[in-house]
Coordinates of N, CA, C and O in Angstrom, one line a residue:
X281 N 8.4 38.8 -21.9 CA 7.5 37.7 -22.2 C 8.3 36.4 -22.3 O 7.7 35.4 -21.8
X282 N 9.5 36.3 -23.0 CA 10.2 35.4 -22.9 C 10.5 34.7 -21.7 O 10.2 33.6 -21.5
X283 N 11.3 35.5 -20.8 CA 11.2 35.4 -19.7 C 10.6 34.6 -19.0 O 11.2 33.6 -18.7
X284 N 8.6 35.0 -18.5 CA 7.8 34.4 -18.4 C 7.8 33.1 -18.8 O 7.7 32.3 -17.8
X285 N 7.7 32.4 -20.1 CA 7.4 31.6 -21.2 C 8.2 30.6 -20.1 O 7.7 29.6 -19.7
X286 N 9.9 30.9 -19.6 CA 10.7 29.7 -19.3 C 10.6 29.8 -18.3 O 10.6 28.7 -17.8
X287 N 10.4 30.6 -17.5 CA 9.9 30.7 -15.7 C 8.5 29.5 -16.1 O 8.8 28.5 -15.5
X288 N 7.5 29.4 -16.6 CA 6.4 28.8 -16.7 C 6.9 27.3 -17.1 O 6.3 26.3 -16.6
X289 N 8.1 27.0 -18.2 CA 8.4 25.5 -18.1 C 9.5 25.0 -16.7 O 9.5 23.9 -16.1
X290 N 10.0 25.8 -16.4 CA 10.9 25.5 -15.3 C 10.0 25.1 -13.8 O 10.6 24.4 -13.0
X291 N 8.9 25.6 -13.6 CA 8.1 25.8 -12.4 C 6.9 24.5 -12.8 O 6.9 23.5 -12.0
X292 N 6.1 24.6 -13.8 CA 5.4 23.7 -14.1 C 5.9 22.3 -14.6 O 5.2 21.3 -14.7
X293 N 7.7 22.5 -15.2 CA 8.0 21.5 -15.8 C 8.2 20.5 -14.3 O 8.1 19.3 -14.4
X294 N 8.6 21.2 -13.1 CA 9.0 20.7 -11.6 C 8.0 19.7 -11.4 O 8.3 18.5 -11.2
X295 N 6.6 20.1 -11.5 CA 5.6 19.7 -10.7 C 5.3 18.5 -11.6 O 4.9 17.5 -11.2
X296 N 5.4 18.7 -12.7 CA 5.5 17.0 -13.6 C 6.4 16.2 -12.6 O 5.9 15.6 -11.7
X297 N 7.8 16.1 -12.6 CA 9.0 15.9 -11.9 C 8.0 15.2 -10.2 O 7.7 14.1 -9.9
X298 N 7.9 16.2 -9.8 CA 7.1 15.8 -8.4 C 6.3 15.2 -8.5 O 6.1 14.5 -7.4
X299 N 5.4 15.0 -9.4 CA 4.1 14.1 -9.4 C 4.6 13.1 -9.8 O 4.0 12.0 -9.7
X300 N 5.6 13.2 -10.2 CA 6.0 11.6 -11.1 C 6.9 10.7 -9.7 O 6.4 9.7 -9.3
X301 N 7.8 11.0 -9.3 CA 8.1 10.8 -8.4 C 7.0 10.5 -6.4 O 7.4 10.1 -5.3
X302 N 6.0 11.0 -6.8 CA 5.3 10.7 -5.9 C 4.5 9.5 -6.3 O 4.1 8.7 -5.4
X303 N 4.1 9.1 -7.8 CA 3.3 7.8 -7.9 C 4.0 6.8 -8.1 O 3.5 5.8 -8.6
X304 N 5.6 7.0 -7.9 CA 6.4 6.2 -8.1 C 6.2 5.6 -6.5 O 5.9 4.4 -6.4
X305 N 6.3 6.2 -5.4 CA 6.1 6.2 -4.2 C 4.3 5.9 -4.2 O 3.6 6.1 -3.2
X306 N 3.9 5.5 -5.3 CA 2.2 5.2 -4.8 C 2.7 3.5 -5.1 O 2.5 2.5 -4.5
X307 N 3.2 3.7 -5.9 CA 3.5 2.0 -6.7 C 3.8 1.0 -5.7 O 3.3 -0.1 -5.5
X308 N 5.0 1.9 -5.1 CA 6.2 1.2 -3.5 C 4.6 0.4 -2.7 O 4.2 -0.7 -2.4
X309 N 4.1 1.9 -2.5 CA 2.6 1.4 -1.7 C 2.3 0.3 -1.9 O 2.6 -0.5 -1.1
X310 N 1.5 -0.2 -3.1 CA 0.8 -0.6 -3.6 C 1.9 -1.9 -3.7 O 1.1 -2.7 -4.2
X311 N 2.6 -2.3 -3.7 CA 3.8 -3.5 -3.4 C 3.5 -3.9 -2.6 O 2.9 -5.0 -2.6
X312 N 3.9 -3.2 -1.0 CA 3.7 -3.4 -0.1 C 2.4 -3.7 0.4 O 2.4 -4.4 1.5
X313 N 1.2 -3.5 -0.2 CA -0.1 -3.7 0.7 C -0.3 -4.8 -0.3 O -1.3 -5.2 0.1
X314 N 0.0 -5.4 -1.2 CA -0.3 -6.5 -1.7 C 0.6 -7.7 -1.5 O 0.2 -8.8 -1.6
X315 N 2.1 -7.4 -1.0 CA 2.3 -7.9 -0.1 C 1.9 -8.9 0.6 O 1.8 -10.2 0.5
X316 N 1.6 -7.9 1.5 CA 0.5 -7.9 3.0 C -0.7 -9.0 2.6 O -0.9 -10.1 3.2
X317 N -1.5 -8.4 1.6 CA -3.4 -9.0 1.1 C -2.7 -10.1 0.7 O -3.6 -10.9 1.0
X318 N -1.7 -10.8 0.2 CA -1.4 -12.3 -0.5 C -0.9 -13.2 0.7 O -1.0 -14.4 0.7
X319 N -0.5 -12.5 1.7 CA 0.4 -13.1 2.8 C -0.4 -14.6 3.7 O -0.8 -14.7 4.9
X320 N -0.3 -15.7 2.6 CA -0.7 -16.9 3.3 C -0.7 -17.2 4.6 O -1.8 -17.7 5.0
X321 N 0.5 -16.9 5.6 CA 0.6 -17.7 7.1 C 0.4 -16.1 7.6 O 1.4 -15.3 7.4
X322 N -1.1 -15.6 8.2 CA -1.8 -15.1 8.8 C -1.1 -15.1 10.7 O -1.7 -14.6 11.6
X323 N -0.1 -15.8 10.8 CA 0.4 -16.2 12.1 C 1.2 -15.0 12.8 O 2.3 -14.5 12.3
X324 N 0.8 -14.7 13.8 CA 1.7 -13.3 14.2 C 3.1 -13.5 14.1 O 3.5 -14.6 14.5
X325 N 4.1 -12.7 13.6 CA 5.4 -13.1 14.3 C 6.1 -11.6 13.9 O 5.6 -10.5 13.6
X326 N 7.5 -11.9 14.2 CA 7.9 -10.7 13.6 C 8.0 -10.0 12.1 O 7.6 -8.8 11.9
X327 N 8.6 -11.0 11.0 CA 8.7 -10.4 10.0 C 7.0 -10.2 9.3 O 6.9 -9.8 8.1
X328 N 5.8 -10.8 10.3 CA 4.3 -10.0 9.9 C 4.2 -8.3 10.3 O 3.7 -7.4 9.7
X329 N 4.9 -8.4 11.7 CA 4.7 -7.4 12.2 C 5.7 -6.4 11.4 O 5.3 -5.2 11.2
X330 N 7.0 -6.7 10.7 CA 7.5 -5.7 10.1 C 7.1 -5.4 8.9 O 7.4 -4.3 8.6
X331 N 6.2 -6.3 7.8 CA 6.0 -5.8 6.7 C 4.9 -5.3 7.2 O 4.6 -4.6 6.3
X332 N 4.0 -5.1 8.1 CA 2.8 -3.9 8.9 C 3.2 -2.7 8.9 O 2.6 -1.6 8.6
X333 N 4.7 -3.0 9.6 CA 5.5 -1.7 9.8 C 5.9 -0.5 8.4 O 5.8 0.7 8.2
X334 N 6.4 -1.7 7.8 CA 6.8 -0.7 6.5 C 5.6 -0.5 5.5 O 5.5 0.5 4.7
X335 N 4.9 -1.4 5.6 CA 3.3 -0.4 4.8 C 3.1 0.7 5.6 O 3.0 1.8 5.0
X336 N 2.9 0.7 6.7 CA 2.5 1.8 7.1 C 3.6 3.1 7.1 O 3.2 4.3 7.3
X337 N 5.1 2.7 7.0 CA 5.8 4.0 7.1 C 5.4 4.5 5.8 O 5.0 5.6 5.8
X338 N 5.4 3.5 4.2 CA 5.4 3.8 3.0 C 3.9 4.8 2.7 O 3.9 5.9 2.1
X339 N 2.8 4.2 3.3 CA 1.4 4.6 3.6 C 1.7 6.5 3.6 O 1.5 7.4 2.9
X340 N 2.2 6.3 5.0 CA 2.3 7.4 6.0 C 3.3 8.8 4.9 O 3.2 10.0 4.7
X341 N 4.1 8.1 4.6 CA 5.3 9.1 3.4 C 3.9 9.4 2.3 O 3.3 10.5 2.0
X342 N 3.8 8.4 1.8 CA 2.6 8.5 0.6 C 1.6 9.7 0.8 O 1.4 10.6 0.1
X343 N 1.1 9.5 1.9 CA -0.3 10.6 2.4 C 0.2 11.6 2.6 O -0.6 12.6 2.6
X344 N 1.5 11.7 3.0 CA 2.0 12.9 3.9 C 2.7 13.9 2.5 O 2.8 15.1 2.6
X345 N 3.2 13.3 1.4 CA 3.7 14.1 0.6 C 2.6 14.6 -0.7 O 3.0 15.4 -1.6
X346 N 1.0 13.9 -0.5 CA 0.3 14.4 -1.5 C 0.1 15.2 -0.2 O 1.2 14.9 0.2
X347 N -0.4 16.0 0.9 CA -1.0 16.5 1.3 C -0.1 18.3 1.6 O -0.6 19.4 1.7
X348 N 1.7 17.8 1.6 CA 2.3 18.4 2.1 C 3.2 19.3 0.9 O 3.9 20.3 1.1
X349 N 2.8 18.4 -0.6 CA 4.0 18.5 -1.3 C 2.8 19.0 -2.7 O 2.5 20.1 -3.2
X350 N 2.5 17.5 -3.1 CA 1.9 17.3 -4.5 C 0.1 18.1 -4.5 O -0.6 18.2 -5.5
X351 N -0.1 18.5 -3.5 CA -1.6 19.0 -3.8 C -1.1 20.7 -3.7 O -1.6 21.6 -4.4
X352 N -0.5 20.8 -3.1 CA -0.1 22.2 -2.4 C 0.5 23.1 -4.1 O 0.5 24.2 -4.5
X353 N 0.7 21.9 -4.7 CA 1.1 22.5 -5.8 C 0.3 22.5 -7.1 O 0.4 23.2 -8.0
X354 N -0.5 21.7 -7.0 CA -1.6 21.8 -8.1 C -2.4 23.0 -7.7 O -2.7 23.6 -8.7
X355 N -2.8 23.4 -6.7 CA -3.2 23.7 -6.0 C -2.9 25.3 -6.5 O -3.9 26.0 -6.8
X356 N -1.8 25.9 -6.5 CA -0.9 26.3 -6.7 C -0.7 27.0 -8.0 O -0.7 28.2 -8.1
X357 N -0.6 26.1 -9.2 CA -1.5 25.8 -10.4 C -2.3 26.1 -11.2 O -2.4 26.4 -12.4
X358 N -3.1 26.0 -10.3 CA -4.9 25.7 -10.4 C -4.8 27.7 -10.3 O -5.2 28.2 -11.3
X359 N -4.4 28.4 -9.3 CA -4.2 29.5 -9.2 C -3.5 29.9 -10.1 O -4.2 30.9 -10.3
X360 N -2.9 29.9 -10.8 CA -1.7 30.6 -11.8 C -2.6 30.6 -12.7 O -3.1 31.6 -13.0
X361 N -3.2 29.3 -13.2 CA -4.3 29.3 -14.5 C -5.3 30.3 -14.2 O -5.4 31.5 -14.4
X362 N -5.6 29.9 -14.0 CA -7.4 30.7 -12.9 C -8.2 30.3 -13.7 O -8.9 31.2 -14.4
X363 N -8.4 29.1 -13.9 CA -9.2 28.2 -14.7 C -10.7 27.4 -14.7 O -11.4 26.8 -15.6
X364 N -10.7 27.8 -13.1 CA -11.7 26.8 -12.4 C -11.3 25.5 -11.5 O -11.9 24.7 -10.7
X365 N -10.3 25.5 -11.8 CA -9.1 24.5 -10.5 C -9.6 24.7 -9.6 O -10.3 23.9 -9.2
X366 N -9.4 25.8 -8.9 CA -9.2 26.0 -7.5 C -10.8 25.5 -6.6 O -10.8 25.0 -5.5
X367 N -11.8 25.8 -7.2 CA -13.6 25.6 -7.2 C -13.2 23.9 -7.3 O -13.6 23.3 -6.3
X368 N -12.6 23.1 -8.2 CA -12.4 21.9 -8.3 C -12.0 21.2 -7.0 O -12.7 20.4 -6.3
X369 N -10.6 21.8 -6.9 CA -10.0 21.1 -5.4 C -10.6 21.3 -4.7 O -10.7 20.4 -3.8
X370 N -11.5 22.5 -4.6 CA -12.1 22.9 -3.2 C -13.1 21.7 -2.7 O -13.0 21.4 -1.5
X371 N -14.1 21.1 -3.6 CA -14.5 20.2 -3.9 C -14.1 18.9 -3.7 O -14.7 18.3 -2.7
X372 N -13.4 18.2 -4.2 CA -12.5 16.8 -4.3 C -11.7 16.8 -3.1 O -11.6 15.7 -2.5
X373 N -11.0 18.0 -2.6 CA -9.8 17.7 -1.7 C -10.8 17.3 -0.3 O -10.2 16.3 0.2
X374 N -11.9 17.5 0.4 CA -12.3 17.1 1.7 C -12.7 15.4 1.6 O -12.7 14.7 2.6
X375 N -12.9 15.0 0.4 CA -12.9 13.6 0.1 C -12.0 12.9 0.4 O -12.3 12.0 1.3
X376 N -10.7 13.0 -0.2 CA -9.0 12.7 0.0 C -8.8 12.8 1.5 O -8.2 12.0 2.2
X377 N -9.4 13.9 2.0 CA -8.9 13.9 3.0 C -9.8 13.0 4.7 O -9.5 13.0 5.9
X378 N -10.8 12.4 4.0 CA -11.6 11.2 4.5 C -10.5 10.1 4.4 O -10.0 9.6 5.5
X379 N -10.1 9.7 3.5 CA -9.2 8.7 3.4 C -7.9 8.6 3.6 O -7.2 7.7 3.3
X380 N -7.5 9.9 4.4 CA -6.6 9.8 5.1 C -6.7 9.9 6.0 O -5.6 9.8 6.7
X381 N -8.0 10.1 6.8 CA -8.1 9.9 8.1 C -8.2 8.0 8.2 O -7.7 7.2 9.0
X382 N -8.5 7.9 7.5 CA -8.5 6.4 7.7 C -7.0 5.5 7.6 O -6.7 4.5 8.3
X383 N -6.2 6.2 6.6 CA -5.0 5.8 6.6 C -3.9 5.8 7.8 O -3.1 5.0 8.2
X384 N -4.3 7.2 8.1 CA -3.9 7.6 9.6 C -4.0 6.3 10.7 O -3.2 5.8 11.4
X385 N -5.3 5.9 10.5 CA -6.5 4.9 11.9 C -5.5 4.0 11.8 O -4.8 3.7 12.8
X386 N -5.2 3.2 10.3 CA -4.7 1.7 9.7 C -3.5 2.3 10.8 O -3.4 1.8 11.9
X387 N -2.6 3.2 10.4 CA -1.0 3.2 11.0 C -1.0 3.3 12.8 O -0.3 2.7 13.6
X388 N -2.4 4.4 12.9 CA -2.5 4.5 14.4 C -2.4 2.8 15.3 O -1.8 2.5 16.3
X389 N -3.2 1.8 14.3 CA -3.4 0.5 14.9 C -2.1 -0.2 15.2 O -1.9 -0.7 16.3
X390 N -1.0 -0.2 14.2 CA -0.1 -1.1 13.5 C 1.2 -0.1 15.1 O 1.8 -0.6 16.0
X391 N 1.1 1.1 14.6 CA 2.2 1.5 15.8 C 3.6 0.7 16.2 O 4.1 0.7 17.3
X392 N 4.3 -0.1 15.2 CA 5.1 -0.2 15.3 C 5.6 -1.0 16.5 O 6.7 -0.8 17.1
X393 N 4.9 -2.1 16.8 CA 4.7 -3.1 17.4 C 4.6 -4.5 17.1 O 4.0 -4.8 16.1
X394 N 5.0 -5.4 17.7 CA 4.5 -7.1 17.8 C 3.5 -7.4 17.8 O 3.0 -7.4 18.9
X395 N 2.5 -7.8 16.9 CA 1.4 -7.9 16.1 C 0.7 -9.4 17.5 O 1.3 -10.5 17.7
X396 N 0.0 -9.1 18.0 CA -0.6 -10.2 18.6 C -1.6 -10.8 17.5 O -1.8 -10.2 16.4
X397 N -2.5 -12.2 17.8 CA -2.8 -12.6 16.7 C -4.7 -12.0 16.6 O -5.3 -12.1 15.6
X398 N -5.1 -11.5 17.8 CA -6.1 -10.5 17.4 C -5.6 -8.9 16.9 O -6.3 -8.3 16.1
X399 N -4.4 -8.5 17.3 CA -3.8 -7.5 16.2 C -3.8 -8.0 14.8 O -4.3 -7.1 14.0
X400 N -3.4 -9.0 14.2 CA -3.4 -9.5 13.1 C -4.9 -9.6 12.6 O -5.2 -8.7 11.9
X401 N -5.9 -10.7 13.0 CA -6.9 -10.5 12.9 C -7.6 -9.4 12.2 O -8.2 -9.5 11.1
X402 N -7.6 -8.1 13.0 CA -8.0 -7.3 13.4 C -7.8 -6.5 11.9 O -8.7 -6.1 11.1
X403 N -6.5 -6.5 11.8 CA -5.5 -5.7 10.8 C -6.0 -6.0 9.2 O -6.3 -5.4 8.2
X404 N -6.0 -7.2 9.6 CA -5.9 -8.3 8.0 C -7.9 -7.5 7.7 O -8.3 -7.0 6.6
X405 N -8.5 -7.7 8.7 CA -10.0 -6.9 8.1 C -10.1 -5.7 8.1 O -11.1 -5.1 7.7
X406 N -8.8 -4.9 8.5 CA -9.0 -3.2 8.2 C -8.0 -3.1 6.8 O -8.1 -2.3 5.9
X407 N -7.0 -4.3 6.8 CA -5.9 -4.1 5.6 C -7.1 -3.7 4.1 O -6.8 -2.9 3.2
X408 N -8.3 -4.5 4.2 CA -9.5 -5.0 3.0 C -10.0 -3.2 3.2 O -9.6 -2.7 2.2
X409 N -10.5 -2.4 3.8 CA -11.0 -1.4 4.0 C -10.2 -0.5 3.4 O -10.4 -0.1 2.2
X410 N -9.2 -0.2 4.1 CA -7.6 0.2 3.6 C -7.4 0.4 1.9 O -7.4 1.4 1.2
X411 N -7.3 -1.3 1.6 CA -7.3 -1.1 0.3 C -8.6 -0.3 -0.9 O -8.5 0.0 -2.0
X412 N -10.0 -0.3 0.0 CA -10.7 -0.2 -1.0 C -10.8 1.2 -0.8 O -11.4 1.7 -1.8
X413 N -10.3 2.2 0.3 CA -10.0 3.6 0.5 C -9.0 4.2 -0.6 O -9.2 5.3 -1.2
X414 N -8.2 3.5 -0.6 CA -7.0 3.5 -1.2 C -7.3 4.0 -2.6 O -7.0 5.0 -3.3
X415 N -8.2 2.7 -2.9 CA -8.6 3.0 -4.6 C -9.0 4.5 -4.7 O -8.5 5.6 -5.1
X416 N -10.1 4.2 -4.2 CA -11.0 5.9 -4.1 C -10.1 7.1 -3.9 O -10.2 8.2 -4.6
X417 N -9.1 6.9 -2.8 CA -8.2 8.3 -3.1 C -7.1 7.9 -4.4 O -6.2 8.7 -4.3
X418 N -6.9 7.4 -5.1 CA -5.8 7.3 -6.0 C -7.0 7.9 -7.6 O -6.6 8.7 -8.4
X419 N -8.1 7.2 -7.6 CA -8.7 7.7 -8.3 C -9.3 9.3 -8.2 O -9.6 10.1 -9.1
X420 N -9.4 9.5 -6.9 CA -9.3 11.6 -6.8 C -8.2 12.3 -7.3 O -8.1 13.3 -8.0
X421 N -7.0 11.1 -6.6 CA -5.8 11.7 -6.7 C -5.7 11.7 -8.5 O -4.9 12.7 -8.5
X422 N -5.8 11.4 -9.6 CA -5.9 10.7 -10.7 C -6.5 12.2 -11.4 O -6.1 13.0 -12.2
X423 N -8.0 11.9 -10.5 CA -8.8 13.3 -11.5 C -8.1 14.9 -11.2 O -8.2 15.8 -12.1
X424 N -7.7 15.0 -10.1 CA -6.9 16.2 -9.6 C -5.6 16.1 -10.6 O -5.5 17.1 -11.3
X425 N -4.6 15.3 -10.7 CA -3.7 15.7 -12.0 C -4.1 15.9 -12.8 O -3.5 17.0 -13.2
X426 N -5.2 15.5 -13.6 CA -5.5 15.6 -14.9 C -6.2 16.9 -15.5 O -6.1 17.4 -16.6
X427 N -7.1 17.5 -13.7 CA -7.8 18.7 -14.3 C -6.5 19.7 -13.4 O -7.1 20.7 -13.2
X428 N -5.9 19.8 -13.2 CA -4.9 20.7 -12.3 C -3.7 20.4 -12.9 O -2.9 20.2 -12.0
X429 N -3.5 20.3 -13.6 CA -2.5 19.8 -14.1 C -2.3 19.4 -15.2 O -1.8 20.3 -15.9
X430 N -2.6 17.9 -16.2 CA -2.3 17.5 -17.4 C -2.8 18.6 -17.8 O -1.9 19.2 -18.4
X431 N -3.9 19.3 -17.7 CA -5.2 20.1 -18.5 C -3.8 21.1 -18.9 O -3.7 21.4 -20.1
X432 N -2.9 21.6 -18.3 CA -2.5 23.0 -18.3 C -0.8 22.4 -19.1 O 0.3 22.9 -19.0
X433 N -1.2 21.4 -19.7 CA 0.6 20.9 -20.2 C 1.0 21.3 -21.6 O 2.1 21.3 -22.1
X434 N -0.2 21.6 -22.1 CA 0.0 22.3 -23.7 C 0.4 24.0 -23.2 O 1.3 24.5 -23.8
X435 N -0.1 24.6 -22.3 CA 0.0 25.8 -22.2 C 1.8 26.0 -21.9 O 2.6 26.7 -22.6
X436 N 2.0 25.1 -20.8 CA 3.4 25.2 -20.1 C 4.3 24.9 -21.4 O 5.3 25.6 -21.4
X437 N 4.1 23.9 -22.6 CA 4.3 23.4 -23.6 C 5.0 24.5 -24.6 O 6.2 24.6 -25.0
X438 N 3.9 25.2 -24.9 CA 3.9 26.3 -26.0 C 4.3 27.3 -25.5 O 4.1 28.2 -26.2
X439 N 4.9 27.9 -23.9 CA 5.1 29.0 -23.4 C 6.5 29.0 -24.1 O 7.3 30.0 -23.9

């Protein structure tokens, strides 16, 4: 039983670790696309087209490691407890995953290119979309720690 008790902080103590380090990578995001939303001279050039570039690689890391890394493991979690988690994600995760289709669209546009000034245009009215997607998945992403996770931190705690 002992045993158990530190297998359960060693495994669950990880996924604190990983979650913490992935909203550290939400923050980067959220640098970057404000960035971008404050950026006065709307004029194409290169260093517009590179801060496009690196939102969208930071974007593209961001979506790619809740989907690949940090959900897989609550997820994960959510199973070990058998709590009602898994009925939860089942729920909330096709939502998340609306707003990464859209995240996807933002990076599909940007492609790592010389921003012409209807690319810019274009961008600067999907960047406003973007951001308000953004919210909405950060606040799933928010309720999914809390019930997949915070919820189960006294247990991991006292094991």
């Amino acid at each position: 039983m002992l045993e158990n008790c530190r297998n359960a902080k060693e495994r669950w103590g990880g996924v604190s670790e990983l979650i913490d380090r992935w909203l550290k990578e939400r923050q980067q995001l959220l640098v970057h696309y404000c960035e971008l939303s404050g950026e006065n001279d709307r004029t194409p050039s290169e260093a517009l087209s590179k801060k496009f570039i690196r939102l969208c690689e930071v974007l593209v890391d961001y979506v790619s490691a809740g989907h690949f890394e940090v959900y897989e493991q609550l997820i994960q979690e959510a199973r070990d407890f058998n709590d009602g988690g898994v009925e939860l994600a089942a729920k909330v995760y096709p939502e998340i995953e609306k707003t990464t289709e859209v995240a996807l669209a933002f990076n599909d546009q940007v492609d790592s290119r010389i921003l012409t000034e209807e690319d810019v245009a274009t961008l600067y009215s999907e960047l406003s979309r973007l951001g308000e997607v953004l919210e909405s998945r950060f606040e799933m992403e928010d309720f999914l720690i809390e019930k997949l996770h915070d919820a189960h931190a006294e247990k991991v705690a006292s094991a």
